[in-house]
Short mmCIF file of C-alpha atoms and ligand atoms in Angstrom, two decimals:
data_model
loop_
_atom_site.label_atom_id
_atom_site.label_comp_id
_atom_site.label_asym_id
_atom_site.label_seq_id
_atom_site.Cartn_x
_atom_site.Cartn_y
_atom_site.Cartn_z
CA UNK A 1 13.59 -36.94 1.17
CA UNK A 2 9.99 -36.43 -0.46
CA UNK A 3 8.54 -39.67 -2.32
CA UNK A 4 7.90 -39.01 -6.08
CA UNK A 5 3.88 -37.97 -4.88
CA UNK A 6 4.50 -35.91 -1.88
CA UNK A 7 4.16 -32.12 -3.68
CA UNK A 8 6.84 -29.90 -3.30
CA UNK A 9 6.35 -27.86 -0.49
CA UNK A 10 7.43 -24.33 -0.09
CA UNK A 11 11.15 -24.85 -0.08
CA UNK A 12 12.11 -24.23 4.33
CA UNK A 13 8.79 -23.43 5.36
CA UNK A 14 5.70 -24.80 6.93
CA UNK A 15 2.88 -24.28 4.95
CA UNK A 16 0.98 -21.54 6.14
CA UNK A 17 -1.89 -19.98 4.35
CA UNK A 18 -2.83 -16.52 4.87
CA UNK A 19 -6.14 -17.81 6.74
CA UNK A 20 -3.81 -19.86 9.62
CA UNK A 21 -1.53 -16.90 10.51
CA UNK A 22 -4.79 -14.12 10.61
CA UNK A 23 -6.49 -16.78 12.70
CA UNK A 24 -3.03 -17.87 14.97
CA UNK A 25 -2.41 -13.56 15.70
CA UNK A 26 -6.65 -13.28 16.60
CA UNK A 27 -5.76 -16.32 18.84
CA UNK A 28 -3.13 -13.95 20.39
CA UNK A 29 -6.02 -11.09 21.54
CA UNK A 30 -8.59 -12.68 24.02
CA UNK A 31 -11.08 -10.17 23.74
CA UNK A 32 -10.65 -10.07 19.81
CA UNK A 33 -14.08 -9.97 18.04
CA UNK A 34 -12.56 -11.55 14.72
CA UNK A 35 -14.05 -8.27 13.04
CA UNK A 36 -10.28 -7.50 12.16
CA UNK A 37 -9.65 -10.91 10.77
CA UNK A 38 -12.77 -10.38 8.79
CA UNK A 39 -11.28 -6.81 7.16
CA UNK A 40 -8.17 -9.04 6.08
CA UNK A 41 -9.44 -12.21 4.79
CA UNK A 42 -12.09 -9.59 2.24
CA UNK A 43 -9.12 -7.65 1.42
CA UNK A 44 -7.18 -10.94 0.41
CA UNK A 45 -10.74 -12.21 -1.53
CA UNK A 46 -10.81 -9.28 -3.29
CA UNK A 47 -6.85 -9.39 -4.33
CA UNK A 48 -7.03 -13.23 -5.64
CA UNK A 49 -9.70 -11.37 -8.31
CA UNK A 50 -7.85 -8.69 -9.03
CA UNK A 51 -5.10 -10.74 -9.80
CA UNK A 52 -7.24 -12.51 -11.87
CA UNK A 53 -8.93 -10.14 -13.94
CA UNK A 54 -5.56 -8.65 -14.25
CA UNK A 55 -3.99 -11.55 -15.94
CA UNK A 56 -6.67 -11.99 -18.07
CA UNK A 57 -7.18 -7.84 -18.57
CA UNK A 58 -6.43 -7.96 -22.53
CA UNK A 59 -8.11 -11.11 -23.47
CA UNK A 60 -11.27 -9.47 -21.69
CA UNK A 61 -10.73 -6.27 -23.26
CA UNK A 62 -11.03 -4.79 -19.95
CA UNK A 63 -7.97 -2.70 -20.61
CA UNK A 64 -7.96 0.90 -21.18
CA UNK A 65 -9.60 4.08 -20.17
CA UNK A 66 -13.32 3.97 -19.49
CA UNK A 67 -13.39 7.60 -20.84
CA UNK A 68 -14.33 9.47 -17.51
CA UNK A 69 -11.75 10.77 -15.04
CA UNK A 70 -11.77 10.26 -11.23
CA UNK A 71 -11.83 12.72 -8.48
CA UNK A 72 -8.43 13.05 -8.46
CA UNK A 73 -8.74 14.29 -12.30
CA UNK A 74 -7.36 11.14 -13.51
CA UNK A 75 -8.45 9.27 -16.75
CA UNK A 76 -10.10 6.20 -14.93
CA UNK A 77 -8.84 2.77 -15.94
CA UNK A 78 -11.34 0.12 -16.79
CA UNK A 79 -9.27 -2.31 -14.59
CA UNK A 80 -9.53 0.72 -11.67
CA UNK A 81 -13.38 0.58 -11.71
CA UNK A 82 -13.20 -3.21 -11.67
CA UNK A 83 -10.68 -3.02 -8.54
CA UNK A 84 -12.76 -0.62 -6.79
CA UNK A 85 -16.29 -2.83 -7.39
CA UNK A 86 -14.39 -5.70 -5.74
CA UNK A 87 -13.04 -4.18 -3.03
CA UNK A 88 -16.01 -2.52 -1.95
CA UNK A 89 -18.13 -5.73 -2.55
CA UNK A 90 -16.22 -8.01 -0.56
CA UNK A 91 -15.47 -5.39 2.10
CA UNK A 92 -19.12 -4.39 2.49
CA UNK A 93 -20.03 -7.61 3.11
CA UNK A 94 -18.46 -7.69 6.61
CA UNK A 95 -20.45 -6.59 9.28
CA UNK A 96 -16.95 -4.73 10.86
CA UNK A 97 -16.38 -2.39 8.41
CA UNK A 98 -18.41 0.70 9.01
CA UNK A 99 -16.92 3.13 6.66
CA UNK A 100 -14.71 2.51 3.18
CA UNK A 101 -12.38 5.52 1.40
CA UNK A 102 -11.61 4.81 -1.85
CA UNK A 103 -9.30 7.02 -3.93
CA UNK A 104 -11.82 5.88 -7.40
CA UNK A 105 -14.76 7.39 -5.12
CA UNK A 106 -15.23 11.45 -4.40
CA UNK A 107 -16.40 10.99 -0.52
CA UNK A 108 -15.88 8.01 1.76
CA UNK A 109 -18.53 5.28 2.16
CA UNK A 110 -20.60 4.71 5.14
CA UNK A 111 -21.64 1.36 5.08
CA UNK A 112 -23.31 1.29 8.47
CA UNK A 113 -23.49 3.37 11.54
CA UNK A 114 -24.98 0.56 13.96
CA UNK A 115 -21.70 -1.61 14.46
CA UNK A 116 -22.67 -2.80 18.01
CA UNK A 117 -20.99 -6.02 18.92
CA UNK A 118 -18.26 -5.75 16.59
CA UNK A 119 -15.24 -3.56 17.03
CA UNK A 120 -15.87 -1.89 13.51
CA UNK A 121 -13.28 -0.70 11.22
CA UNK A 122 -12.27 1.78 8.54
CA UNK A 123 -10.79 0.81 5.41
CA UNK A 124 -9.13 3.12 3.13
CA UNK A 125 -7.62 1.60 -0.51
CA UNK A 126 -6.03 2.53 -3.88
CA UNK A 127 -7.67 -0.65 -5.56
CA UNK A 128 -5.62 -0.51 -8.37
CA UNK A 129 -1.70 1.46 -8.18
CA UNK A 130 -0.34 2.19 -10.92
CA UNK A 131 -2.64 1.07 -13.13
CA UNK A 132 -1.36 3.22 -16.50
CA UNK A 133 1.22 0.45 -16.22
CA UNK A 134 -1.88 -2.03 -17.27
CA UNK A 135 -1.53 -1.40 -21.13
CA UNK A 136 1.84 -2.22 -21.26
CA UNK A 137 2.12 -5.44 -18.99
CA UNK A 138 3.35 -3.51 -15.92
CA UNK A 139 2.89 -4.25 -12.46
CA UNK A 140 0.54 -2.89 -10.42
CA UNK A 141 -0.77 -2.84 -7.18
CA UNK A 142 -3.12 -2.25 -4.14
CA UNK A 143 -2.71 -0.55 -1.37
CA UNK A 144 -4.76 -0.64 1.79
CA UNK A 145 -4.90 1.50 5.12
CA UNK A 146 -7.12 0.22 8.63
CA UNK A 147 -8.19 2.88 11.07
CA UNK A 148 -10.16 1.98 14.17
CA UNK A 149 -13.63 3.26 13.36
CA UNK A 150 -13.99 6.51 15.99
CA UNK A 151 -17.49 6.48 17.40
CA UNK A 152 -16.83 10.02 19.08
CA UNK A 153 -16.68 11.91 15.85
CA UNK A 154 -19.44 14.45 15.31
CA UNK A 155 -19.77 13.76 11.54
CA UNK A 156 -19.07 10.10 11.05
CA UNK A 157 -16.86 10.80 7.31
CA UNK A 158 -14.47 11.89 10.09
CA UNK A 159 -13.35 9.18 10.87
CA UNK A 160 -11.68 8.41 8.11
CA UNK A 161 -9.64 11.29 8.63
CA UNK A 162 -6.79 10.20 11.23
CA UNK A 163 -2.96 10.29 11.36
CA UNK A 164 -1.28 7.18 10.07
CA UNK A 165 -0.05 6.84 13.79
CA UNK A 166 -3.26 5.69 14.60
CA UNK A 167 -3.13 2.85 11.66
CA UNK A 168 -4.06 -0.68 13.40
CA UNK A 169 -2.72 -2.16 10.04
CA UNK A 170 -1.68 -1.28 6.38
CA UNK A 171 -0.11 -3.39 3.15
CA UNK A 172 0.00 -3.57 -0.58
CA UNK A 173 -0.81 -6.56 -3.27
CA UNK A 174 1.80 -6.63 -5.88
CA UNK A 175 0.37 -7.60 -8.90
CA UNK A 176 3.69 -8.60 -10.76
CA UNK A 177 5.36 -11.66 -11.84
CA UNK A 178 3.85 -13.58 -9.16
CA UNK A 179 0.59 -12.18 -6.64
CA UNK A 180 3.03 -10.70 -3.47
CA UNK A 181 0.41 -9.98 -0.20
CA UNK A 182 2.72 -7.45 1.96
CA UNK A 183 0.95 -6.84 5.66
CA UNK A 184 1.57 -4.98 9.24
CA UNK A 185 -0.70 -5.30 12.24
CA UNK A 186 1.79 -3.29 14.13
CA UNK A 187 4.49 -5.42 15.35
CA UNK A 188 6.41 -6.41 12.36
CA UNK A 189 5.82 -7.18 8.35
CA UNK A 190 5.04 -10.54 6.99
CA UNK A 191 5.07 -11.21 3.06
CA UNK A 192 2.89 -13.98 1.04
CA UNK A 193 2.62 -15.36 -2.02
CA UNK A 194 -0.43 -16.25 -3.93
CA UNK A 195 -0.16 -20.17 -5.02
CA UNK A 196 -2.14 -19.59 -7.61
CA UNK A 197 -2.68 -23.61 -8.21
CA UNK A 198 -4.51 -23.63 -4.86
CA UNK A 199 -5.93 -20.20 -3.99
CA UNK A 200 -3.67 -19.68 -1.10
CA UNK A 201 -1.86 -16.56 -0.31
CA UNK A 202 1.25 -19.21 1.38
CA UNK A 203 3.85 -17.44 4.06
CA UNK A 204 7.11 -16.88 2.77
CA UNK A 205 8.65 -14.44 5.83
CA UNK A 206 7.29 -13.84 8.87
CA UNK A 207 8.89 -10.71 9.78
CA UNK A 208 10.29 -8.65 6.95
CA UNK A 209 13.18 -6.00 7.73
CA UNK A 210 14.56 -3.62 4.86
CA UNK A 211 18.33 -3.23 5.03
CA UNK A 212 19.68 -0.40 7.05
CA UNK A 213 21.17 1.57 3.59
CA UNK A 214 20.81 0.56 0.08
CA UNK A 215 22.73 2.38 -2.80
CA UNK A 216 19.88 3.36 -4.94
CA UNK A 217 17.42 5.96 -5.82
CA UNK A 218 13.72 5.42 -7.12
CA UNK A 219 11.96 8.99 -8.27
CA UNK A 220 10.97 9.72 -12.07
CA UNK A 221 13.90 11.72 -13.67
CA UNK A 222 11.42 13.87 -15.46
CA UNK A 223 10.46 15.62 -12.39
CA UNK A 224 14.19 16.63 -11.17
CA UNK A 225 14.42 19.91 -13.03
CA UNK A 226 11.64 21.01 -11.38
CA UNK A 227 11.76 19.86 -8.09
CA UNK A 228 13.00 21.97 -4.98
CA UNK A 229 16.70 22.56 -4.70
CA UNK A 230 17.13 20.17 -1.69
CA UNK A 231 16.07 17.24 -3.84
CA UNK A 232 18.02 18.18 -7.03
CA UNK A 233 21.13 18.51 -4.72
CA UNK A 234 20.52 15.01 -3.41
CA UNK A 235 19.96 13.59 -7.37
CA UNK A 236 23.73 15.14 -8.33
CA UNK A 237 25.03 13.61 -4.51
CA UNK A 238 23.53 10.42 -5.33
CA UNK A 239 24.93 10.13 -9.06
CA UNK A 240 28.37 11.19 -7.50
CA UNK A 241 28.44 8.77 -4.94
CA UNK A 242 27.50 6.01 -8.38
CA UNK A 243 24.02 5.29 -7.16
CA UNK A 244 21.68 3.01 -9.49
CA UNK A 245 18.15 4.63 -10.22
CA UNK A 246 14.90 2.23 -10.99
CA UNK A 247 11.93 3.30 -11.35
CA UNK A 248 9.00 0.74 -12.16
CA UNK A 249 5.62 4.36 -12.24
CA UNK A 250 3.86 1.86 -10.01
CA UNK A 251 4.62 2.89 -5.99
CA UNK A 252 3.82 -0.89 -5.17
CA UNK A 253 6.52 -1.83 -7.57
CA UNK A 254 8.79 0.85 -6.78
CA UNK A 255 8.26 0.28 -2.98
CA UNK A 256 8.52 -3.23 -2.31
CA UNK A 257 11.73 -2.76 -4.75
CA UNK A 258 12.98 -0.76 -1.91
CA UNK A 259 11.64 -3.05 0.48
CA UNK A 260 13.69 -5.92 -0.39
CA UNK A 261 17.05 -4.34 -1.95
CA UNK A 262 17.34 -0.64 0.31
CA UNK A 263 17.21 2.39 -1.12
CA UNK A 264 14.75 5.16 -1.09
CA UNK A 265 11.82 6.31 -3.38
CA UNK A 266 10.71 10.01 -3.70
CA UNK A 267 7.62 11.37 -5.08
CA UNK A 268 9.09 15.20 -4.87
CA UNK A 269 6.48 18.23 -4.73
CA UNK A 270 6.45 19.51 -8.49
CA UNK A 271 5.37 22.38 -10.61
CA UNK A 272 1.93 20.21 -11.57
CA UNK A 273 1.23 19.04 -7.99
CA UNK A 274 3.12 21.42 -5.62
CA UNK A 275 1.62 19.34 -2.89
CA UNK A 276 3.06 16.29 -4.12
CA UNK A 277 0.91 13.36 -6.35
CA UNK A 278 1.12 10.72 -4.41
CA UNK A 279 -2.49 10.64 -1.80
CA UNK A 280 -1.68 10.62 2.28
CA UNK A 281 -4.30 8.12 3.07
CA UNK A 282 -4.35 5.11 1.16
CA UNK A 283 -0.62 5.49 -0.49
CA UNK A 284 1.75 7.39 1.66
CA UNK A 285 0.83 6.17 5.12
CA UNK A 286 -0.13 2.46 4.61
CA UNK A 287 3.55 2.58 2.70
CA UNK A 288 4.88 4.78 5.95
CA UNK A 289 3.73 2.02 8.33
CA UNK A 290 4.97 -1.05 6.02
CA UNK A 291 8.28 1.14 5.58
CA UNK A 292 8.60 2.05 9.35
CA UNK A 293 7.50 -1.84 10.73
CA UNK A 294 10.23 -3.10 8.63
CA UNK A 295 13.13 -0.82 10.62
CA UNK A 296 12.96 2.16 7.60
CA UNK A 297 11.90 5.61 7.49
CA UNK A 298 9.09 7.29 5.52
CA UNK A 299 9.13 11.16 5.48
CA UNK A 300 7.10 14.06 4.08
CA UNK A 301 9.23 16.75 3.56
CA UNK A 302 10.93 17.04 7.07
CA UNK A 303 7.88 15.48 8.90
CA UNK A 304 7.24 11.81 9.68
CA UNK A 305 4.86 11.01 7.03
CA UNK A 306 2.32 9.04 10.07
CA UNK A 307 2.06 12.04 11.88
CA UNK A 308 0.91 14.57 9.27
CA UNK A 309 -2.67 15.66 10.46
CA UNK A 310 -5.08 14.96 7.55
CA UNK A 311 -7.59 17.94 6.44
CA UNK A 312 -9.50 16.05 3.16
CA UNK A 313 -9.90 12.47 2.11
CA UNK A 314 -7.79 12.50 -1.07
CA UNK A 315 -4.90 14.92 0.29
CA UNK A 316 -1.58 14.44 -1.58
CA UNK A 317 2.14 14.85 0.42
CA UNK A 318 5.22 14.34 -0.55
CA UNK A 319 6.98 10.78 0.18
CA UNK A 320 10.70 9.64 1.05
CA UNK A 321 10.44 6.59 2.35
CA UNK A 322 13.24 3.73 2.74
CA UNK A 323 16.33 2.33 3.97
CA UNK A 324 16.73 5.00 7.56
CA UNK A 325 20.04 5.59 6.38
CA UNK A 326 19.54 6.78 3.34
CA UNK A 327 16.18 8.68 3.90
CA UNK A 328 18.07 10.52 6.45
CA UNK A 329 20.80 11.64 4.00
CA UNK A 330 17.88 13.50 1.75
CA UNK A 331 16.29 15.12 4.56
CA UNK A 332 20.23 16.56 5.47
CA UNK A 333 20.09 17.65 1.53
CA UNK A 334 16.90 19.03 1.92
CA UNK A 335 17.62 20.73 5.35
CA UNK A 336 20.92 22.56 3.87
P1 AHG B 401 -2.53 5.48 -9.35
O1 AHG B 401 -2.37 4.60 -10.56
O2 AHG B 401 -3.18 4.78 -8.19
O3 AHG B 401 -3.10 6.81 -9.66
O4 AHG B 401 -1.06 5.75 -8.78
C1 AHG B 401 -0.08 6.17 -9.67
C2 AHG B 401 1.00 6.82 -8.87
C3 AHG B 401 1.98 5.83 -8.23
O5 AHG B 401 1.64 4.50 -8.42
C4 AHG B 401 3.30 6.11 -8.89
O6 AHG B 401 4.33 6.12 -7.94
C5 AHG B 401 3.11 7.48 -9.51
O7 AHG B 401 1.73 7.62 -9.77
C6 AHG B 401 3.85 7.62 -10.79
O8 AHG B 401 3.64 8.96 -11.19
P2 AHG B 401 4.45 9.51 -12.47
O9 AHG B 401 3.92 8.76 -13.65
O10 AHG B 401 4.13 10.97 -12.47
O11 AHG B 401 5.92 9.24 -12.22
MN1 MN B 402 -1.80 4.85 -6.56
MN1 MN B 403 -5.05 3.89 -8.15
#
């Protein structure tokens, strides 16, 4: 029993901060440089002001378009540019990160080619998913991807260009009702909070696991009629079978939705982007690793989303990514 001034802690945990568990796993590597725990404690800087500006967006008249589109031909959201500054300013600042790919920036960023004594890293991010959902109070997100910076590569923008297999870590903010920090280094998933009263990204599960099947589809409806047959002969299967559909337009939202409750989201090839919308590097296979950590599946088309080879920075691919069960019963519908 608490006295009256003992704060209530996080009801059946310890309190662990963000900071403690980066610094307890870096304990776990003797040779670890702390270049690593560097990339993550910037990333998590950069999300407490995002969060910020993003609860604060209309009262600062920082919502809206800035007029100019993006290289991905995209009408650039104020709040996207301000995502983008912070993330590059508070990941530039760390002497480990030798190259940054930002989908609100045409090439990658090479930040520094002399990275001797650190074991230097590449960061890849969507600073700000979903971020039409701004103007109406939606969530929205950020995504982030970390490669092991490859010294080998003839032109250095190369190596930003690897298979998600080769990911040494990968997560998503969830800017929503409350600040969610999702995060892989490759042997499980843990989730934190942001406690906003203190500044503390707090753990609230250590090693996250999305159930095994989950009776519920996430893909926007609009897109059906034109998708390929495979997927429209899944939609009709799934509606049979009394299936719920949500769909939040933000693929944080719509991901860690799936995440928690089953299910699987689709982003389907379509007439308007045949290859798909949704970008390989810093949505699809930061999602694929979360998705796959977590015991799920994450397809593109009928290959493993993590092992399509990249050819350009801002490539799109299709994503199915979920519960294994029920990814595996699209790829049957798309097989037949
Ligand atoms: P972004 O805001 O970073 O461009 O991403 C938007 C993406 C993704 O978040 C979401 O799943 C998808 O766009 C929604 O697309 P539609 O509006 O075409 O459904
Ligand atoms: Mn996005
Ligand atoms: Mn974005």
């Amino acid at each position: 029993m608490t006295s009256p001034e003992t704060p209530e802690l996080t009801a059946g945990h310890n309190l662990t901060s963000l900071q403690t568990f980066l610094l307890s796993e870096e304990r776990k590597h003797p040779h670890a440089t702390g270049s690593y725990t560097m990339v993550l404690s910037a990333l998590s800087l950069a999300a407490k002001f995002i969060a910020a500006r993003c609860r604060r967006a209309r009262l600062e008249d920082v919502l809206g378009g800035m007029g100019a589109q993006n290289v991905q031909g995209e009408d650039q959201q104020k709040l996207d540019v301000i995502a983008n500054e912070a993330l590059v300013r508070a990941l530039g600042s760390r002497k480990g990160v030798a190259i940054l790919a930002s989908e609100e920036d045409d090439d990658v960023i090479v930040l520094r080619e002399d990275t001797s004594g650190e074991r230097p890293y590449v960061v890849l991010f969507d600073p700000l998913d979903g971020s039409s959902n701004l103007d109406v109070c939606g969530s929205v997100g950020t995504i982030f991807s970390i490669l092991q910076h490859d010294r080998r590569v003839a032109d250095v923008r190369d190596s930003a260009l690897q298979a998600g297999v080769h990911q040494v870590g990968a997560g998503y903010v969830l800017y929503g009702p409350s600040t969610v920090l999702v995060m892989t280094s490759g042997n499980g998933v843990s989730m934190f909070v942001l406690d906003p009263t203190i500044g503390s990204f707090l753990l609230v599960d250590d090693d996250v696991r999305i159930p095994e099947s989950g009776k519920s589809y996430s893909l926007n409806a609009a897109n059906v009629p034109r998708a390929a047959a495979g997927y429209q002969h899944y939609v009709q299967w799934a509606n049979e079978q009394g299936y719920s559909m949500r769909y939040a337009g933000a693929m944080v939202a719509d991901v860690h939705r799936t995440l928690m409750k089953g299910g699987v989201f689709l982003y389907p090839p379509t007439a308007k982007d045949p290859s798909g919308k949704l970008r390989l590097m810093y949505e699809a296979n930061p999602m694929a690793m979360i998705v796959e950590q977590a015991g799920g599946k994450a397809y593109s088309g009928l290959t493993r989303t993590m092992e399509v080879e990249p050819t350009q920075i801002h490539q799109r691919v299709p994503v199915i990514l979920g519960s294994s069960r029920e990814v595996d019963t699209v790829l049957r519908h798309l097989a037949d």
